[in-house]
């Protein structure tokens, strides 16, 4: 029975962020089809922030009508919406229409909003439900939550999305000479399976999560429910999370923060950590800055930093960065370093990688080492290191504040949301209104050598 519950808890956690993670890793293929092109990631960051309306509504319902809204009902609803949205996305993701005089991917944006709504709302409903089970199953749930980013990333690698090559083509010149003019054009290789199949795969994962939830919800409440195995009430009150929409409403930050909390939830709360006012200010600064960078600033320009090196570089950066997040969370569960000096140094290091990525985006379409294998390797490793280092910082900051007090974790969630919002709102006009970042054609862009 224990093994079965562990498997169900893990499968249930898969449905937490699998849809949004799947969209990010599929972007290297989607950006070549939809009219927004390289600007598409900046739209996604704003849509995901707007989807935090879901957790806000759930929180207001719990505040205004205590006990009237049941987590089970909300979970059934959002998982069903998630399955339907993934299926609709498979059929309508490339449908466009003219809005304000320009062609836009309205169907993709609308369905993406509902997928983001599902995933954001899962953060304030899945965990409170899991708190009904013994504490050891919480960690298994977080493993499943981490896999919600890992599995789509592996699937995208297997799919080989957006791989392209440069092909010579000729066309007849002017009427006077009649000579053939040779030029290069980008030819995208067909993926191993289509975008539609990938979205159906996401729908299948959501179905697996729903089936696991149904099974967990029907388990007899008599199994293993001895008082010594239950999560302490104090910890449960933290994870109810419904007093604080901000603490649980951010995508990648929540995933990692949850990983750190999972270990803490297997034991009683530690006595409040002793930090000075300046140390607390530094900790919350880390929370704001890390989430500003990872959830707003850099994702908005990932296409501009990677696509000049070719679709393969973008494909690997998107997929491996998605894998790096749960890996960093897992490492933080077993190798914890709460030193503020260490976390500060790690933040500076991660910011350095992010600065390189931002600089390459600003130099698009002619970044450093353009057209070389060295440039491709560096940009992929830089994105991988950026995601991994700052994900570890998210976990450890969450653990520190989690062990301090409930209110500290509440403010951590608020800082997380503020950082994410500031990052996405800052980048959207820079990318889509002022167009400070320039796109280019990998095959036809002529760039001077930059080393």
mmCIF file of N, CA and C in Angstrom, residues 164-226:
data_model
loop_
_atom_site.group_PDB
_atom_site.id
_atom_site.type_symbol
_atom_site.label_atom_id
_atom_site.label_comp_id
_atom_site.label_asym_id
_atom_site.label_seq_id
_atom_site.Cartn_x
_atom_site.Cartn_y
_atom_site.Cartn_z
ATOM 1 N N UNK A 164 17.424 22.833 -37.926
ATOM 2 C CA UNK A 164 17.416 23.397 -39.285
ATOM 3 C C UNK A 164 18.791 23.284 -39.921
ATOM 4 N N UNK A 165 18.817 23.439 -41.241
ATOM 5 C CA UNK A 165 20.075 23.480 -41.966
ATOM 6 C C UNK A 165 19.981 24.545 -43.043
ATOM 7 N N UNK A 166 21.131 25.016 -43.497
ATOM 8 C CA UNK A 166 21.184 26.028 -44.548
ATOM 9 C C UNK A 166 21.336 25.337 -45.899
ATOM 10 N N UNK A 167 20.472 25.694 -46.832
ATOM 11 C CA UNK A 167 20.437 25.037 -48.136
ATOM 12 C C UNK A 167 20.616 26.078 -49.224
ATOM 13 N N UNK A 168 21.456 25.750 -50.235
ATOM 14 C CA UNK A 168 21.636 26.624 -51.388
ATOM 15 C C UNK A 168 20.420 26.539 -52.294
ATOM 16 N N UNK A 169 19.991 27.684 -52.791
ATOM 17 C CA UNK A 169 18.903 27.708 -53.774
ATOM 18 C C UNK A 169 19.251 28.738 -54.835
ATOM 19 N N UNK A 170 18.713 28.556 -55.998
ATOM 20 C CA UNK A 170 19.011 29.472 -57.102
ATOM 21 C C UNK A 170 17.722 30.013 -57.684
ATOM 22 N N UNK A 171 17.813 31.213 -58.197
ATOM 23 C CA UNK A 171 16.696 31.801 -58.927
ATOM 24 C C UNK A 171 17.255 32.620 -60.076
ATOM 25 N N UNK A 172 16.472 32.752 -61.117
ATOM 26 C CA UNK A 172 16.925 33.461 -62.306
ATOM 27 C C UNK A 172 17.069 34.940 -62.005
ATOM 28 N N UNK A 173 18.174 35.515 -62.466
ATOM 29 C CA UNK A 173 18.421 36.925 -62.205
ATOM 30 C C UNK A 173 17.539 37.825 -63.035
ATOM 31 N N UNK A 174 17.945 39.066 -63.235
ATOM 32 C CA UNK A 174 17.143 40.046 -63.969
ATOM 33 C C UNK A 174 16.984 39.660 -65.439
ATOM 34 N N UNK A 175 16.159 40.411 -66.129
ATOM 35 C CA UNK A 175 15.872 40.121 -67.528
ATOM 36 C C UNK A 175 17.082 40.319 -68.423
ATOM 37 N N UNK A 176 18.062 41.107 -67.983
ATOM 38 C CA UNK A 176 19.189 41.443 -68.848
ATOM 39 C C UNK A 176 20.188 40.297 -68.914
ATOM 40 N N UNK A 177 20.521 39.690 -67.828
ATOM 41 C CA UNK A 177 21.571 38.668 -67.819
ATOM 42 C C UNK A 177 21.021 37.262 -67.906
ATOM 43 N N UNK A 178 19.937 37.006 -67.242
ATOM 44 C CA UNK A 178 19.375 35.659 -67.240
ATOM 45 C C UNK A 178 20.196 34.668 -66.444
ATOM 46 N N UNK A 179 21.165 35.152 -65.668
ATOM 47 C CA UNK A 179 22.000 34.262 -64.888
ATOM 48 C C UNK A 179 21.275 33.816 -63.619
ATOM 49 N N UNK A 180 21.672 32.632 -63.121
ATOM 50 C CA UNK A 180 21.122 32.127 -61.863
ATOM 51 C C UNK A 180 21.831 32.794 -60.684
ATOM 52 N N UNK A 181 21.050 33.227 -59.733
ATOM 53 C CA UNK A 181 21.591 33.843 -58.524
ATOM 54 C C UNK A 181 21.435 32.850 -57.377
ATOM 55 N N UNK A 182 22.545 32.507 -56.745
ATOM 56 C CA UNK A 182 22.529 31.535 -55.653
ATOM 57 C C UNK A 182 22.401 32.244 -54.310
ATOM 58 N N UNK A 183 21.608 31.658 -53.440
ATOM 59 C CA UNK A 183 21.442 32.224 -52.097
ATOM 60 C C UNK A 183 21.144 31.094 -51.124
ATOM 61 N N UNK A 184 21.356 31.397 -49.845
ATOM 62 C CA UNK A 184 21.073 30.419 -48.797
ATOM 63 C C UNK A 184 19.691 30.677 -48.210
ATOM 64 N N UNK A 185 19.020 29.620 -47.862
ATOM 65 C CA UNK A 185 17.778 29.766 -47.116
ATOM 66 C C UNK A 185 17.711 28.676 -46.058
ATOM 67 N N UNK A 186 16.945 28.962 -45.010
ATOM 68 C CA UNK A 186 16.833 28.044 -43.884
ATOM 69 C C UNK A 186 15.791 26.978 -44.181
ATOM 70 N N UNK A 187 16.183 25.743 -44.027
ATOM 71 C CA UNK A 187 15.258 24.618 -44.230
ATOM 72 C C UNK A 187 15.168 23.835 -42.922
ATOM 73 N N UNK A 188 13.955 23.800 -42.357
ATOM 74 C CA UNK A 188 13.755 23.122 -41.084
ATOM 75 C C UNK A 188 13.522 21.641 -41.300
ATOM 76 N N UNK A 189 14.297 20.851 -40.587
ATOM 77 C CA UNK A 189 14.144 19.405 -40.686
ATOM 78 C C UNK A 189 12.894 18.976 -39.933
ATOM 79 N N UNK A 190 12.184 18.007 -40.453
ATOM 80 C CA UNK A 190 10.967 17.561 -39.761
ATOM 81 C C UNK A 190 11.321 16.919 -38.423
ATOM 82 N N UNK A 191 10.582 17.246 -37.368
ATOM 83 C CA UNK A 191 10.850 16.619 -36.067
ATOM 84 C C UNK A 191 10.470 15.149 -36.097
ATOM 85 N N UNK A 192 10.943 14.418 -35.117
ATOM 86 C CA UNK A 192 10.643 12.987 -35.048
ATOM 87 C C UNK A 192 9.164 12.720 -34.843
ATOM 88 N N UNK A 193 8.483 13.643 -34.194
ATOM 89 C CA UNK A 193 7.024 13.604 -34.115
ATOM 90 C C UNK A 193 6.531 15.037 -34.041
ATOM 91 N N UNK A 194 5.291 15.247 -34.426
ATOM 92 C CA UNK A 194 4.777 16.593 -34.643
ATOM 93 C C UNK A 194 4.445 17.311 -33.335
ATOM 94 N N UNK A 195 4.202 18.610 -33.479
ATOM 95 C CA UNK A 195 3.762 19.415 -32.343
ATOM 96 C C UNK A 195 2.442 18.906 -31.789
ATOM 97 N N UNK A 196 1.543 18.486 -32.679
ATOM 98 C CA UNK A 196 0.251 17.966 -32.236
ATOM 99 C C UNK A 196 0.418 16.739 -31.347
ATOM 100 N N UNK A 197 1.329 15.853 -31.741
ATOM 101 C CA UNK A 197 1.587 14.662 -30.931
ATOM 102 C C UNK A 197 2.153 15.057 -29.565
ATOM 103 N N UNK A 198 3.012 16.064 -29.531
ATOM 104 C CA UNK A 198 3.584 16.526 -28.262
ATOM 105 C C UNK A 198 2.499 17.053 -27.333
ATOM 106 N N UNK A 199 1.561 17.810 -27.883
ATOM 107 C CA UNK A 199 0.478 18.336 -27.047
ATOM 108 C C UNK A 199 -0.445 17.220 -26.549
ATOM 109 N N UNK A 200 -0.659 16.209 -27.381
ATOM 110 C CA UNK A 200 -1.434 15.053 -26.918
ATOM 111 C C UNK A 200 -0.683 14.310 -25.808
ATOM 112 N N UNK A 201 0.646 14.314 -25.894
ATOM 113 C CA UNK A 201 1.466 13.714 -24.839
ATOM 114 C C UNK A 201 1.282 14.476 -23.523
ATOM 115 N N UNK A 202 1.226 15.814 -23.609
ATOM 116 C CA UNK A 202 0.965 16.606 -22.408
ATOM 117 C C UNK A 202 -0.423 16.299 -21.845
ATOM 118 N N UNK A 203 -1.401 16.137 -22.741
ATOM 119 C CA UNK A 203 -2.748 15.790 -22.294
ATOM 120 C C UNK A 203 -2.757 14.441 -21.587
ATOM 121 N N UNK A 204 -1.961 13.493 -22.092
ATOM 122 C CA UNK A 204 -1.883 12.174 -21.457
ATOM 123 C C UNK A 204 -1.289 12.273 -20.060
ATOM 124 N N UNK A 205 -0.284 13.127 -19.886
ATOM 125 C CA UNK A 205 0.304 13.316 -18.565
ATOM 126 C C UNK A 205 -0.699 13.950 -17.609
ATOM 127 N N UNK A 206 -1.499 14.877 -18.117
ATOM 128 C CA UNK A 206 -2.543 15.471 -17.283
ATOM 129 C C UNK A 206 -3.592 14.423 -16.901
ATOM 130 N N UNK A 207 -3.916 13.527 -17.840
ATOM 131 C CA UNK A 207 -4.864 12.445 -17.539
ATOM 132 C C UNK A 207 -4.305 11.521 -16.461
ATOM 133 N N UNK A 208 -3.003 11.243 -16.532
ATOM 134 C CA UNK A 208 -2.358 10.410 -15.520
ATOM 135 C C UNK A 208 -2.448 11.074 -14.153
ATOM 136 N N UNK A 209 -2.232 12.385 -14.113
ATOM 137 C CA UNK A 209 -2.328 13.114 -12.852
ATOM 138 C C UNK A 209 -3.753 13.063 -12.304
ATOM 139 N N UNK A 210 -4.749 13.224 -13.177
ATOM 140 C CA UNK A 210 -6.143 13.172 -12.738
ATOM 141 C C UNK A 210 -6.497 11.783 -12.212
ATOM 142 N N UNK A 211 -6.035 10.746 -12.910
ATOM 143 C CA UNK A 211 -6.310 9.377 -12.456
ATOM 144 C C UNK A 211 -5.675 9.117 -11.095
ATOM 145 N N UNK A 212 -4.446 9.628 -10.898
ATOM 146 C CA UNK A 212 -3.775 9.457 -9.607
ATOM 147 C C UNK A 212 -4.524 10.194 -8.507
ATOM 148 N N UNK A 213 -5.050 11.378 -8.823
ATOM 149 C CA UNK A 213 -5.808 12.128 -7.826
ATOM 150 C C UNK A 213 -7.098 11.391 -7.444
ATOM 151 N N UNK A 214 -7.773 10.842 -8.441
ATOM 152 C CA UNK A 214 -8.995 10.080 -8.156
ATOM 153 C C UNK A 214 -8.681 8.919 -7.221
ATOM 154 N N UNK A 215 -7.572 8.215 -7.507
ATOM 155 C CA UNK A 215 -7.194 7.076 -6.668
ATOM 156 C C UNK A 215 -6.830 7.526 -5.256
ATOM 157 N N UNK A 216 -6.062 8.618 -5.148
ATOM 158 C CA UNK A 216 -5.686 9.121 -3.823
ATOM 159 C C UNK A 216 -6.916 9.569 -3.032
ATOM 160 N N UNK A 217 -7.849 10.188 -3.725
ATOM 161 C CA UNK A 217 -9.040 10.702 -3.063
ATOM 162 C C UNK A 217 -9.956 9.582 -2.569
ATOM 163 N N UNK A 218 -9.826 8.393 -3.177
ATOM 164 C CA UNK A 218 -10.688 7.269 -2.800
ATOM 165 C C UNK A 218 -10.000 6.293 -1.852
ATOM 166 N N UNK A 219 -8.744 6.583 -1.513
ATOM 167 C CA UNK A 219 -8.056 5.699 -0.578
ATOM 168 C C UNK A 219 -8.743 5.730 0.771
ATOM 169 N N UNK A 220 -8.846 4.608 1.450
ATOM 170 C CA UNK A 220 -9.408 4.629 2.809
ATOM 171 C C UNK A 220 -8.522 5.455 3.725
ATOM 172 N N UNK A 221 -9.134 6.361 4.464
ATOM 173 C CA UNK A 221 -8.374 7.265 5.320
ATOM 174 C C UNK A 221 -7.832 6.571 6.568
ATOM 175 N N UNK A 222 -7.996 5.256 6.660
ATOM 176 C CA UNK A 222 -7.500 4.535 7.831
ATOM 177 C C UNK A 222 -6.074 4.051 7.647
ATOM 178 N N UNK A 223 -5.546 4.099 6.402
ATOM 179 C CA UNK A 223 -4.222 3.528 6.208
ATOM 180 C C UNK A 223 -3.153 4.454 6.779
ATOM 181 N N UNK A 224 -2.327 3.899 7.617
ATOM 182 C CA UNK A 224 -1.128 4.566 8.134
ATOM 183 C C UNK A 224 -1.406 5.909 8.798
ATOM 184 N N UNK A 225 -2.613 6.201 9.192
ATOM 185 C CA UNK A 225 -2.888 7.519 9.739
ATOM 186 C C UNK A 225 -2.708 7.551 11.247
ATOM 187 N N UNK A 226 -1.597 7.074 11.697
ATOM 188 C CA UNK A 226 -1.281 7.199 13.109
ATOM 189 C C UNK A 226 -0.778 8.605 13.370
#
